CSV table of C-alpha atoms in Angstrom, one decimal:
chain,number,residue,atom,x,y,z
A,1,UNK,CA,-38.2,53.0,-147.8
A,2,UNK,CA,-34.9,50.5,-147.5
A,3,UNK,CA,-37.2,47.8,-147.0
A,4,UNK,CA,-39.3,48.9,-150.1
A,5,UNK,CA,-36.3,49.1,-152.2
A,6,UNK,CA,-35.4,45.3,-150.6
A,7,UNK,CA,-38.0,44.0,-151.9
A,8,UNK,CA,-38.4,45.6,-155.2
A,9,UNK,CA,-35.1,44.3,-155.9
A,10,UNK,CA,-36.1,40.8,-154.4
A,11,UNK,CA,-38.8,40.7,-157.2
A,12,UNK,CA,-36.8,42.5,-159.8
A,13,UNK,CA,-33.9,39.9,-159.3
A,14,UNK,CA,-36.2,37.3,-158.9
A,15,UNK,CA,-38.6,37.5,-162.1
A,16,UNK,CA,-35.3,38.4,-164.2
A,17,UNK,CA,-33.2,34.8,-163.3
A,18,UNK,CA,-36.3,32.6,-163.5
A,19,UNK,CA,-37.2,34.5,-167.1
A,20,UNK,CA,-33.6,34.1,-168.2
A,21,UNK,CA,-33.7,30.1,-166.8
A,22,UNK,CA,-37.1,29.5,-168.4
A,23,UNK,CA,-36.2,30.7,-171.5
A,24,UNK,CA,-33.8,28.1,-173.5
A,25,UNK,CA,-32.2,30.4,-175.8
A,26,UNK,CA,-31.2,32.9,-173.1
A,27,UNK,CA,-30.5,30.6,-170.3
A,28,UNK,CA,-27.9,29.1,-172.4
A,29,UNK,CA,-26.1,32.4,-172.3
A,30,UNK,CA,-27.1,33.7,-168.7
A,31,UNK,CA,-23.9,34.9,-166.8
A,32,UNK,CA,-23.1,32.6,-163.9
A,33,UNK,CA,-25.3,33.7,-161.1
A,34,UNK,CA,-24.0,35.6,-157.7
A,35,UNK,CA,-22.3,33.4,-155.4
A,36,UNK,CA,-24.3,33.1,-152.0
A,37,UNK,CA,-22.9,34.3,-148.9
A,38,UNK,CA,-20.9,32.0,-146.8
A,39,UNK,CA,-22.9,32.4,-143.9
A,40,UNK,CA,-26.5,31.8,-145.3
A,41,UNK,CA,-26.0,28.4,-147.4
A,42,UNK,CA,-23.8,26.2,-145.0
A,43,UNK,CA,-22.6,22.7,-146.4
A,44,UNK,CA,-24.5,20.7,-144.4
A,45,UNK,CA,-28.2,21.3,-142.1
A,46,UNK,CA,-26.5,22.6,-139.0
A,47,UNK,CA,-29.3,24.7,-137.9
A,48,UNK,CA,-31.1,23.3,-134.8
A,49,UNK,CA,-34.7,23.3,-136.9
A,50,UNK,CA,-33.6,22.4,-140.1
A,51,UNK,CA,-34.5,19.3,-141.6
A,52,UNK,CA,-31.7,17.2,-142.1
A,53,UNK,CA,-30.8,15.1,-145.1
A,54,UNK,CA,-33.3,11.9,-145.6
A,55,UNK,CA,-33.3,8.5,-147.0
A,56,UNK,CA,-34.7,10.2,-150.4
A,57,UNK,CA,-32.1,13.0,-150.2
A,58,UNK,CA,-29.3,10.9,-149.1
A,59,UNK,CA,-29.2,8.9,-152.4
A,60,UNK,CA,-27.7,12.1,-154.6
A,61,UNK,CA,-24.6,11.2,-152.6
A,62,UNK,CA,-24.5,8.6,-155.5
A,63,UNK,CA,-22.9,10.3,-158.3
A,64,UNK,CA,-25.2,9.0,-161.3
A,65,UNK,CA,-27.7,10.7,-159.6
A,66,UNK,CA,-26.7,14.1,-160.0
A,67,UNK,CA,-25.7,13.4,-163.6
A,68,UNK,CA,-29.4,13.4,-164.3
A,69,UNK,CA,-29.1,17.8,-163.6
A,70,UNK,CA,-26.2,18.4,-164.8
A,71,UNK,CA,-26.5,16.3,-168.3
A,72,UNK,CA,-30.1,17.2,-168.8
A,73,UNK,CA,-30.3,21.1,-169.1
A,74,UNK,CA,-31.1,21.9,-165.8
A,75,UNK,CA,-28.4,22.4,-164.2
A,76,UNK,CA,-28.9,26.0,-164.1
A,77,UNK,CA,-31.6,26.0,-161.9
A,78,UNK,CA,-30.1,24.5,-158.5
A,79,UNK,CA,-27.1,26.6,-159.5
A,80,UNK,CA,-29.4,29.7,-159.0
A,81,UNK,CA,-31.6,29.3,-156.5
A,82,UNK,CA,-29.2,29.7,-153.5
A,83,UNK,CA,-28.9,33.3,-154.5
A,84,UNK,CA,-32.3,33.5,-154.9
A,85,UNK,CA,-33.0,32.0,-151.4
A,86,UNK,CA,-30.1,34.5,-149.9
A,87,UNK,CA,-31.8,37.9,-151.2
A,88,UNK,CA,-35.0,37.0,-149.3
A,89,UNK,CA,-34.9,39.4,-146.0
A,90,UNK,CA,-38.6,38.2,-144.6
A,91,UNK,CA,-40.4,35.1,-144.4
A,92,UNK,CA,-43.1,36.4,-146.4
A,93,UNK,CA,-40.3,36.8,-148.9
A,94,UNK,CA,-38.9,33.2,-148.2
A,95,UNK,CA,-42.3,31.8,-149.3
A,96,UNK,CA,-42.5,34.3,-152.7
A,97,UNK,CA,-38.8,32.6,-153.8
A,98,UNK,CA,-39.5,28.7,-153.3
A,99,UNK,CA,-43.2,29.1,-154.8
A,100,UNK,CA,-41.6,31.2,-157.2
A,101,UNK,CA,-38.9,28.8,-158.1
A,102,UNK,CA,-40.9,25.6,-157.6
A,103,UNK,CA,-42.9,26.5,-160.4
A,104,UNK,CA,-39.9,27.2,-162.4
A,105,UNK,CA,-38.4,23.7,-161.9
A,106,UNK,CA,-42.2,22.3,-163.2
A,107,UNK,CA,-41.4,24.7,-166.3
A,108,UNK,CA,-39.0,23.9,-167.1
A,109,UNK,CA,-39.5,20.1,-166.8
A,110,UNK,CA,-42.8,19.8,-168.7
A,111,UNK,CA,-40.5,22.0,-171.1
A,112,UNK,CA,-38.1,19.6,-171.4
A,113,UNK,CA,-40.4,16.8,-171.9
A,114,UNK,CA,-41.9,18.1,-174.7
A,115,UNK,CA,-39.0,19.4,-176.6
A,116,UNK,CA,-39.5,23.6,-175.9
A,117,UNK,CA,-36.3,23.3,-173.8
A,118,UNK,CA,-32.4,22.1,-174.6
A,119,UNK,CA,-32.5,18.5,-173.6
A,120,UNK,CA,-28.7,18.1,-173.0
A,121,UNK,CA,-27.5,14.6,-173.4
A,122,UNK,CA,-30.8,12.7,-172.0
A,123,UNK,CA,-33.8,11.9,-173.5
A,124,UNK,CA,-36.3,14.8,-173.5
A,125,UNK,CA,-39.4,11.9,-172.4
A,126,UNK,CA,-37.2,11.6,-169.3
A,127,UNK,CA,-39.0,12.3,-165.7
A,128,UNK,CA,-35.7,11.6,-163.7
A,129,UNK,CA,-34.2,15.3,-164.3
A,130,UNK,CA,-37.3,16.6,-162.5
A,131,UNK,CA,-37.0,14.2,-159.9
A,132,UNK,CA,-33.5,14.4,-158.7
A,133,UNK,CA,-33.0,18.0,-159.5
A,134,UNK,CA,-36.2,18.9,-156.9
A,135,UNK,CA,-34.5,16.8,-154.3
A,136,UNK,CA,-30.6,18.7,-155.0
A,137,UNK,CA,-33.2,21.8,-154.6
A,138,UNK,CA,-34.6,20.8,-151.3
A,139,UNK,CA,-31.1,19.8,-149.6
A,140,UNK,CA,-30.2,23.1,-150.5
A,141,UNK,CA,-33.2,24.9,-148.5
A,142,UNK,CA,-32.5,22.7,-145.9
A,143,UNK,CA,-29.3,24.5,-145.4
A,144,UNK,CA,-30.7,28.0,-146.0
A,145,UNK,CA,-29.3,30.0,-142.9
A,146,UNK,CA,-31.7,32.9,-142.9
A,147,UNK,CA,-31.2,35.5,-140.5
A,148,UNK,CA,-35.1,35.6,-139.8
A,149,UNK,CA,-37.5,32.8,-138.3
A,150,UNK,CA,-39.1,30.5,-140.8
A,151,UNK,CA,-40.5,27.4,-141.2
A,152,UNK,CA,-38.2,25.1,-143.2
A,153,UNK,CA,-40.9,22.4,-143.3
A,154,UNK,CA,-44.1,24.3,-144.7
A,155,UNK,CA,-41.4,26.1,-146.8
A,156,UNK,CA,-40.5,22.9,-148.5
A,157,UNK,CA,-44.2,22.2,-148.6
A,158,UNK,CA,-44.7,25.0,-150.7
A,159,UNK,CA,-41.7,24.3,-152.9
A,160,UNK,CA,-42.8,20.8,-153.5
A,161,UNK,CA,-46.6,21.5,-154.2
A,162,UNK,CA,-45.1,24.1,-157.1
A,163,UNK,CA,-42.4,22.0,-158.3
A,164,UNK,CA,-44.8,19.2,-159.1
A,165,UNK,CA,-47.5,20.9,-161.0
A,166,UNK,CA,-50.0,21.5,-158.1
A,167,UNK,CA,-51.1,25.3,-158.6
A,168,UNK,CA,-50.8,25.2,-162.6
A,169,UNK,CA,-54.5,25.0,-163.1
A,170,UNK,CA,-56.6,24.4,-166.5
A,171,UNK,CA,-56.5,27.4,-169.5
A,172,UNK,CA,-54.5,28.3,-172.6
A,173,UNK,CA,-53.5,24.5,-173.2
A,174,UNK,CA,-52.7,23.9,-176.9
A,175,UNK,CA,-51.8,21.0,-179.1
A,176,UNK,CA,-48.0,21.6,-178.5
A,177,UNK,CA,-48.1,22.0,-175.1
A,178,UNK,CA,-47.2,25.5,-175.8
A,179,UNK,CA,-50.0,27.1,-173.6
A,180,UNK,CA,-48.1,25.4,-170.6
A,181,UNK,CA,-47.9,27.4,-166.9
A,182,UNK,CA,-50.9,30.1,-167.4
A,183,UNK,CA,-52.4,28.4,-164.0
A,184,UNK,CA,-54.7,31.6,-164.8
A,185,UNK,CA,-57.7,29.5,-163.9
A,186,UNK,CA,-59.8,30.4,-167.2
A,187,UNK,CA,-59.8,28.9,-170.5
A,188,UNK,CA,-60.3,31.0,-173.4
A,189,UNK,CA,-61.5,28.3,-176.1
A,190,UNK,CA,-65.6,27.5,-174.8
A,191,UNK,CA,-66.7,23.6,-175.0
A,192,UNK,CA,-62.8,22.6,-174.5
A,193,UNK,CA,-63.0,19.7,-172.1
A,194,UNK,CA,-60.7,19.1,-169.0
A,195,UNK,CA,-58.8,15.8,-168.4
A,196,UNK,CA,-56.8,15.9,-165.0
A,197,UNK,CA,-54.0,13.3,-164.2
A,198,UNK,CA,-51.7,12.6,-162.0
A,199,UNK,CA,-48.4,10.7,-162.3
A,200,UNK,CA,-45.3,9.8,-160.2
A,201,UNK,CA,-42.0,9.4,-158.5
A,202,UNK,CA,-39.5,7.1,-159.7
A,203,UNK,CA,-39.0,4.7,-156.9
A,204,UNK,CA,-37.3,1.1,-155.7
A,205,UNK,CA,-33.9,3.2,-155.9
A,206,UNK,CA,-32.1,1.2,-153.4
A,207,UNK,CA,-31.6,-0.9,-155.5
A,208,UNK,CA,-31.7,0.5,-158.9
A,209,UNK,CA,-31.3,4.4,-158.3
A,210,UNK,CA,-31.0,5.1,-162.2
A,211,UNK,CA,-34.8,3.8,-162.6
A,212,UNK,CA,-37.3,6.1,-164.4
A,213,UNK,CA,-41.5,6.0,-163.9
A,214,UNK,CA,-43.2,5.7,-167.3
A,215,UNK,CA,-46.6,7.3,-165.5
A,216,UNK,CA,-44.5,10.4,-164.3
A,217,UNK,CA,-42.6,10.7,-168.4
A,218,UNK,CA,-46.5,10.2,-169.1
A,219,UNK,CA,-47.9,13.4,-167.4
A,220,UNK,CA,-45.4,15.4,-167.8
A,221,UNK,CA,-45.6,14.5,-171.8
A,222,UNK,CA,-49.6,15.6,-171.6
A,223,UNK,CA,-49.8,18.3,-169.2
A,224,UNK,CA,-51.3,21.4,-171.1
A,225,UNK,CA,-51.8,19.6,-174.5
A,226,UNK,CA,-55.2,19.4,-176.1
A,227,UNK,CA,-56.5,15.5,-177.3
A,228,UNK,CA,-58.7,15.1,-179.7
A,229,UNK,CA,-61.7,12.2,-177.7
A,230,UNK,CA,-63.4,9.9,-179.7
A,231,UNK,CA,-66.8,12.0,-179.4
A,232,UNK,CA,-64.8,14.5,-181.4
A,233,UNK,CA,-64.2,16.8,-179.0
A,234,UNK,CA,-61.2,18.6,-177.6
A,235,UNK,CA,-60.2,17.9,-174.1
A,236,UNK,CA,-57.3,19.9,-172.7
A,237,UNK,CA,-54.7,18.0,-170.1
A,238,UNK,CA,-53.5,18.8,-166.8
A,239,UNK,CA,-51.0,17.1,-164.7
A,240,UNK,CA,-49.4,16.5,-161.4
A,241,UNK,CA,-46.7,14.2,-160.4
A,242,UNK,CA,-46.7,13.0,-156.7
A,243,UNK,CA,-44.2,11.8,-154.1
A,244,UNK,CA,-43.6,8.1,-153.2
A,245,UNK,CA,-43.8,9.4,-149.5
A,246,UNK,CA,-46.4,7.9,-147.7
A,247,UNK,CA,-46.0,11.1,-145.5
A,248,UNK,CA,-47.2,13.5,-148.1
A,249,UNK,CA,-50.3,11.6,-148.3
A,250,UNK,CA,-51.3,12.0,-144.5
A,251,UNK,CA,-50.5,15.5,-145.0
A,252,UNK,CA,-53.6,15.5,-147.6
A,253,UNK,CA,-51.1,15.9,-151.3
A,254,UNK,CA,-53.9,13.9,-152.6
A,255,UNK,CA,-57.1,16.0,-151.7
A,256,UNK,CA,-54.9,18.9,-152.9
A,257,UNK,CA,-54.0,17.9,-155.8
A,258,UNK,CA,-57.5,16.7,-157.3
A,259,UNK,CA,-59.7,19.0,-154.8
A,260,UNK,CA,-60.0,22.0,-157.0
A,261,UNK,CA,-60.7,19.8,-160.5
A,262,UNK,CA,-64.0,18.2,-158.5
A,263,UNK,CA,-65.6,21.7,-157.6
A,264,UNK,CA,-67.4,23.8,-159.9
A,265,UNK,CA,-65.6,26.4,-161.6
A,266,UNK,CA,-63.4,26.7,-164.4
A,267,UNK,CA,-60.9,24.8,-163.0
A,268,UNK,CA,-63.1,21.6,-162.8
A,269,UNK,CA,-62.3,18.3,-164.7
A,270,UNK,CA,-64.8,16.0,-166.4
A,271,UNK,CA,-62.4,13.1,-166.3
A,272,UNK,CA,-59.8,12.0,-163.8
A,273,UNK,CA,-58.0,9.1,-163.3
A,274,UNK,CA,-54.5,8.9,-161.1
A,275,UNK,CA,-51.7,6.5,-163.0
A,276,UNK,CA,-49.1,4.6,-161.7
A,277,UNK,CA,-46.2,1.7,-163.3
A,278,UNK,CA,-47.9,-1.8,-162.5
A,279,UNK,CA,-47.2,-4.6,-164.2
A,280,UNK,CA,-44.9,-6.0,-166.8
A,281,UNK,CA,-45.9,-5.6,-170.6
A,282,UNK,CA,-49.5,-4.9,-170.0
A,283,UNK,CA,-51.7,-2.1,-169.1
A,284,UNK,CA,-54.6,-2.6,-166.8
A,285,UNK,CA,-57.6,-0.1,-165.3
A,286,UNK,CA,-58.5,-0.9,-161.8
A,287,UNK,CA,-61.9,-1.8,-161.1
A,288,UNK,CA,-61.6,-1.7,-157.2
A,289,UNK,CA,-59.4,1.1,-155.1
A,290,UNK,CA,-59.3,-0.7,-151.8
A,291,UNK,CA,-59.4,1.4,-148.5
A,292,UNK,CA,-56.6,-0.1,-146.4
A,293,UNK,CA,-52.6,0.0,-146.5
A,294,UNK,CA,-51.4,-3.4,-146.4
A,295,UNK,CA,-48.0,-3.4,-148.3
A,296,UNK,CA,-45.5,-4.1,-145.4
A,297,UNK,CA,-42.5,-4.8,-145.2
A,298,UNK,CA,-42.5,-2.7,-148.3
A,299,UNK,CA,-40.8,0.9,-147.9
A,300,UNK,CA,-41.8,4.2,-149.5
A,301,UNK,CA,-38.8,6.6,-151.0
A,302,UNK,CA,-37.8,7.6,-147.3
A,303,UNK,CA,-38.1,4.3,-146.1
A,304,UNK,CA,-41.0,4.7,-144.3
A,305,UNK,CA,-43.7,2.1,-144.0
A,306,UNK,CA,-47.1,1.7,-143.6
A,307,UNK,CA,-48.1,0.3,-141.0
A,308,UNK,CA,-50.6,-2.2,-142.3
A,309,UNK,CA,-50.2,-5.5,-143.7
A,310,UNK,CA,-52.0,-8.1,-145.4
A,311,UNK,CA,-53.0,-9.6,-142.2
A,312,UNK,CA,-53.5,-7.0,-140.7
A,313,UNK,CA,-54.5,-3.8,-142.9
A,314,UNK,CA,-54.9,-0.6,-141.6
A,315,UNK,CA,-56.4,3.1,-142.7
A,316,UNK,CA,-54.2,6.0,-144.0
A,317,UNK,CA,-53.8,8.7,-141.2
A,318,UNK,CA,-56.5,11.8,-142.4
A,319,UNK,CA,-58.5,9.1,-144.5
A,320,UNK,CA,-61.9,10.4,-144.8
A,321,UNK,CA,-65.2,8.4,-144.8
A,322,UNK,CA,-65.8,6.2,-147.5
A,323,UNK,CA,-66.7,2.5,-148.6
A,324,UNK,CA,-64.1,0.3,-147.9
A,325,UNK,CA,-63.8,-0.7,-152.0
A,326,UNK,CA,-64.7,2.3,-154.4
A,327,UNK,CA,-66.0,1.0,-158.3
A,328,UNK,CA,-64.0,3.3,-161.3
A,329,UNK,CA,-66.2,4.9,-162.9
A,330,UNK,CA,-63.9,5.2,-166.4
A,331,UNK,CA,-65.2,4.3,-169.5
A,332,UNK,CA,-63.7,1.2,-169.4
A,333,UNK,CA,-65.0,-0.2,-172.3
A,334,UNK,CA,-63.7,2.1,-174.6
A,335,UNK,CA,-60.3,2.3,-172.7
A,336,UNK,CA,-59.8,-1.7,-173.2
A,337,UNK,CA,-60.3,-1.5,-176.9
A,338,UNK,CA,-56.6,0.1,-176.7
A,339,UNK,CA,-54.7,-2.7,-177.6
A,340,UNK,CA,-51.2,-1.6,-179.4
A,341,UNK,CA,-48.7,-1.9,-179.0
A,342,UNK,CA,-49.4,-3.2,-175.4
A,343,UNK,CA,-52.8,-5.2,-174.5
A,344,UNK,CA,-55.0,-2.9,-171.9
A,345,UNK,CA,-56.8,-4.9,-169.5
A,346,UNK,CA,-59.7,-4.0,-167.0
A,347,UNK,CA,-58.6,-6.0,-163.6
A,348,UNK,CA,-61.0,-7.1,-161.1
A,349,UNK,CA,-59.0,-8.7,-158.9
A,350,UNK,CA,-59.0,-7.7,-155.0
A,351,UNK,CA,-58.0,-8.7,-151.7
A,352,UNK,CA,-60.9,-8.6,-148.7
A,353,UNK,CA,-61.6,-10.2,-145.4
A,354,UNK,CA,-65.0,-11.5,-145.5
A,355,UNK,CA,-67.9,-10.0,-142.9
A,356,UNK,CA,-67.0,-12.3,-139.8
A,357,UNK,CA,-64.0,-13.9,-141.2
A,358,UNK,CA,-60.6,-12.8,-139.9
A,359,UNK,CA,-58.2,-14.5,-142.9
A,360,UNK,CA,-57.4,-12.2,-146.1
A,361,UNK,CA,-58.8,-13.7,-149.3
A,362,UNK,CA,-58.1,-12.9,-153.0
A,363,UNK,CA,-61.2,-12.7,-155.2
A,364,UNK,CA,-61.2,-12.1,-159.3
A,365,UNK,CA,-64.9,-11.0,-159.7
A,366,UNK,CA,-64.6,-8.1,-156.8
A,367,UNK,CA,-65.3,-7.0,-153.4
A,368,UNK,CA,-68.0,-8.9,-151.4
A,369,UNK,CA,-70.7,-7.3,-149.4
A,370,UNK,CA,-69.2,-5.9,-145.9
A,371,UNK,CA,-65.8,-6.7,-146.5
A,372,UNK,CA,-63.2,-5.2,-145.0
A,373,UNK,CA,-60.1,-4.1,-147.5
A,374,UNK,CA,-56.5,-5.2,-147.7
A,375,UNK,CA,-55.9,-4.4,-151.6
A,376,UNK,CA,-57.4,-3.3,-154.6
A,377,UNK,CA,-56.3,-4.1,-157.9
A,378,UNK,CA,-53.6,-2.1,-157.1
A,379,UNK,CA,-52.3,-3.6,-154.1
A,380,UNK,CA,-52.2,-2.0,-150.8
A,381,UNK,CA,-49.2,0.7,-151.8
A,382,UNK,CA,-49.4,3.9,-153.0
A,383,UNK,CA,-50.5,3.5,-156.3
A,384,UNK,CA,-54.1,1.4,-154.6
A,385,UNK,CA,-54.0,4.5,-152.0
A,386,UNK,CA,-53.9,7.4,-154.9
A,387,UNK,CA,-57.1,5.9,-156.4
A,388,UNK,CA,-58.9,5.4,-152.8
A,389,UNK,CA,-58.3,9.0,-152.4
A,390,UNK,CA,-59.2,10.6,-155.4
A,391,UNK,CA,-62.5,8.6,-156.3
A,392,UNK,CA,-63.4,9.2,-151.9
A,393,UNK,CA,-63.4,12.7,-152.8
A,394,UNK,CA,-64.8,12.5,-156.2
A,395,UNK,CA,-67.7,10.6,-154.6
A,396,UNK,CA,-67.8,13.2,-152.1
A,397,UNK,CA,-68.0,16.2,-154.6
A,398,UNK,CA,-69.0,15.0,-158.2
A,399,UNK,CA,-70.0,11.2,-157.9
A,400,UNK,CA,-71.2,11.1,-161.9
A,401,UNK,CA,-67.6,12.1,-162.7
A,402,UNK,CA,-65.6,9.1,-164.5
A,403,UNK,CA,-63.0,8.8,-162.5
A,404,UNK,CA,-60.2,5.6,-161.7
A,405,UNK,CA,-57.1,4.7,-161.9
A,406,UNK,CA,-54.5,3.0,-164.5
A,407,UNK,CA,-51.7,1.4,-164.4
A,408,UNK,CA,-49.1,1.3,-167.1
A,409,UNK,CA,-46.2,-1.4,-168.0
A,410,UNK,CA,-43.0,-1.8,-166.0
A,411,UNK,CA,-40.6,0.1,-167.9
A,412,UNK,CA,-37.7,-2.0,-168.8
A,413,UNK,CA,-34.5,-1.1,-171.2
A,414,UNK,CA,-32.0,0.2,-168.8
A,415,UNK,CA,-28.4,-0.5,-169.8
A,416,UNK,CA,-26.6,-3.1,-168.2
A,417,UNK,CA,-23.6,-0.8,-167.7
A,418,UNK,CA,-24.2,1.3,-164.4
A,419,UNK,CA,-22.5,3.7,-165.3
A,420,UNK,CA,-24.6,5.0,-168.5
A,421,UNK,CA,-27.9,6.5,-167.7
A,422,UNK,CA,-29.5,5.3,-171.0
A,423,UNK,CA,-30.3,3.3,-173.8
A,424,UNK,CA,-32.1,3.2,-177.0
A,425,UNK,CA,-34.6,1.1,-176.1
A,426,UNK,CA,-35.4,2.3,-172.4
A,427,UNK,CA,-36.0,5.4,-174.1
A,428,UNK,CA,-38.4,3.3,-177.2
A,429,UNK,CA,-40.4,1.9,-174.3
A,430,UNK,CA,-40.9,4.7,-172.3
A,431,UNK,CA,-42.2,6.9,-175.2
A,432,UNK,CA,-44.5,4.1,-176.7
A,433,UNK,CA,-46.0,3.7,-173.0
A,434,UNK,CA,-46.4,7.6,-173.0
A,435,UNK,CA,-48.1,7.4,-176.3
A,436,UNK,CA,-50.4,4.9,-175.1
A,437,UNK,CA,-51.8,6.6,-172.1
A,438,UNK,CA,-52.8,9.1,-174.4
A,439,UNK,CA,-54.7,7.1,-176.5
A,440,UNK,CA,-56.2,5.5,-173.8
A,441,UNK,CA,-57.4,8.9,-172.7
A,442,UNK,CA,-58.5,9.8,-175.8
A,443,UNK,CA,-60.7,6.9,-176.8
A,444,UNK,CA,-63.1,8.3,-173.4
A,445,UNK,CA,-66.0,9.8,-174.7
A,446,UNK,CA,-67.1,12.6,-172.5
């Protein structure tokens, strides 16, 4: 009976915060929530099996960093979910809060993004609140103390996958956005067609941590709105945004993410295409997704690399079978016709070692027949890998699906000044890139 009383009072005080944080108008008022006990949140990872800080964490030491919480609105959440973490008394509980409260933080972010949620002093387009607030989330389960036995890893594993949009399925999207999180895995409007994306991480913050990614404002900006396609159709959008960790992607984040869109069901997409910042002032679609990892001495977000270069280019750990180069399928031809305010390109560029040579060579016009890979159009880097493994599995499970990737402009305008987070035109740029990818995804005809 106690423990039945535990845990309705686990769920109770659960469902009530995350309603009273997800809902602007309230959260603004919410009392402060309960302090955590001393002996179950400890200031740094002491426990023997918990994770301890990495080279992605690290950098909220830096001050500006956690300005991107506190000055954006969401604040409240890391504030909160100590408590929450505190009142779990089983590990089946554990996994409840950080599902729970990982799909809060994507709330509330896609929220913010498109204006349902007080913006605080950043731009509401912004995808660096999300970003740095998840990572100020995960220290803090790092340093959970339960007094139970859990798994701190697959526990942040769960907390991730939430928190960036990966079990908020297709149904109840609307033109506002305002049919956001239903992840009820139906939608109510017949002949609505589904669009799945996926954005992410900022990354090169060693060296600028106060950079944004205009494919992560992007996605977050279209996930759960409904486009009008060029048929005349309604397509609805779905999103993820995924980690610059070349970790999560032997751990399969990729197949996750864009497995369910490529069965049948209700959940399945009839367009995807992953997207990705590439190159200054222009937008290109990648013909070729190259195979291999080859970006060395290039670093991820934790500083891990891959293990391939271009001399010698290797396979992604848990890579399934597949062609060494993979064709997009997109409708290309409509997609280049977007031209404003930025030119989109189609980019045929790749890198291969020919059948029986053993030097890498770049070729304009495409793979040639038995090569081995080193890049795609989009290098040999996450971004090239993203495509590889979303078009292998879309092969695998629906091989007339368009499918591809694209790559947006660098996204420039930061202020000089290190200490301001922002600037009128950072912010211009990022919103005309995110209004491009959605025309770009509307001019498909599906």
């Amino acid at each position: 009976m106690t423990r039945l009383r535990r845990a309705a009072g686990l769920a109770a005080a659960l469902t009530g915060t995350l309603a009273a944080l997800l809902a602007p108008a309230v959260a603004q008022a919410a009392p402060a929530p309960t302090p955590a006990p001393a002996d179950c949140l400890r200031a740094t990872a002491a426990r023997p099996d918990a994770e301890q800080p990495d080279a992605e964490q690290a950098r909220l030491q830096d001050a500006r960093t956690a300005a991107f919480t506190e000055r954006s609105g969401l604040d409240g959440l890391p504030r909160a979910f100590p408590a929450a973490l505190c009142s779990a008394r089983s590990a089946r509980q554990a996994e409840r809060v950080v599902t729970g409260w990982g799909r809060a933080l994507w709330q509330a972010g896609v929220d913010r993004a498109q204006g349902r949620r007080p913006s605080g002093e950043l731009p509401a387009l912004d995808d660096r609140p999300l970003y740095w607030t998840r990572l100020a989330m995960t220290v803090q389960l790092a340093r959970w103390q339960p007094a139970f036995a859990v798994d701190l890893a697959a526990l942040r594993s769960r907390f991730e996958d939430a928190s960036r949009g990966l079990d908020d399925g297709f149904g109840g999207g609307s033109e506002d956005g305002s049919g956001n999180g239903s992840g009820n895995g139906s939608d109510d409007s017949p002949g609505v067609r589904h669009v799945f994306i996926s954005g992410f991480d900022p990354y090169g913050l060693d060296t600028e941590p106060r950079r944004a990614n205009p494919a992560g404002a992007a996605v977050l900006q279209l996930h759960g709105r409904r486009i009008t396609l060029a048929d005349g159709s309604t397509a609805e959008v779905r999103a993820v945004v995924l980690p610059v960790r070349y970790g999560d992607f032997d751990r399969g984040i990729v197949e996750r993410a864009y497995g369910k869109h490529l069965e049948p069901g209700p959940q399945a997409a009839d367009l995807i295409t992953s997207i990705s910042q590439g190159y200054p002032g222009v937008f290109t679609l990648e013909a070729w997704a190259g195979r291999a990892r080859s970006a060395d001495p290039a670093t991820d977000n934790v500083a891990a690399r891959s293990g391939g270069t271009r001399t010698h280019p290797v396979d992604a750990p848990g890579l399934g079978e597949g062609p060494e180069f993979i064709r997009t399928s997109l409708p290309t031809d409509a997609m280049t016709a977007v031209q404003q305010p930025f030119p989109v390109y189609l980019n045929t560029t790749v890198t291969e070692i020919a059948a029986g040579a053993e030097d890498p060579v770049d070729r304009e016009d495409g793979p040639t027949e038995g090569s081995r890979a080193v890049n795609g159009g989009g290098g040999g880097y996450l971004s090239n890998e993203v495509a590889y493994r979303s078009n292998r599995l879309r092969l695998e499970l629906a091989p007339d699906l368009p499918g591809g990737h694209l790559h947006t402009p660098v996204l420039t305008g930061l202020p000089t000044e290190q200490d301001r987070l922002t600037a009128p035109e950072f912010e211009s740029n990022e919103a005309a890139i995110a209004a491009e990818v959605r025309a770009i995804l509307s001019s498909a005809r599906l």
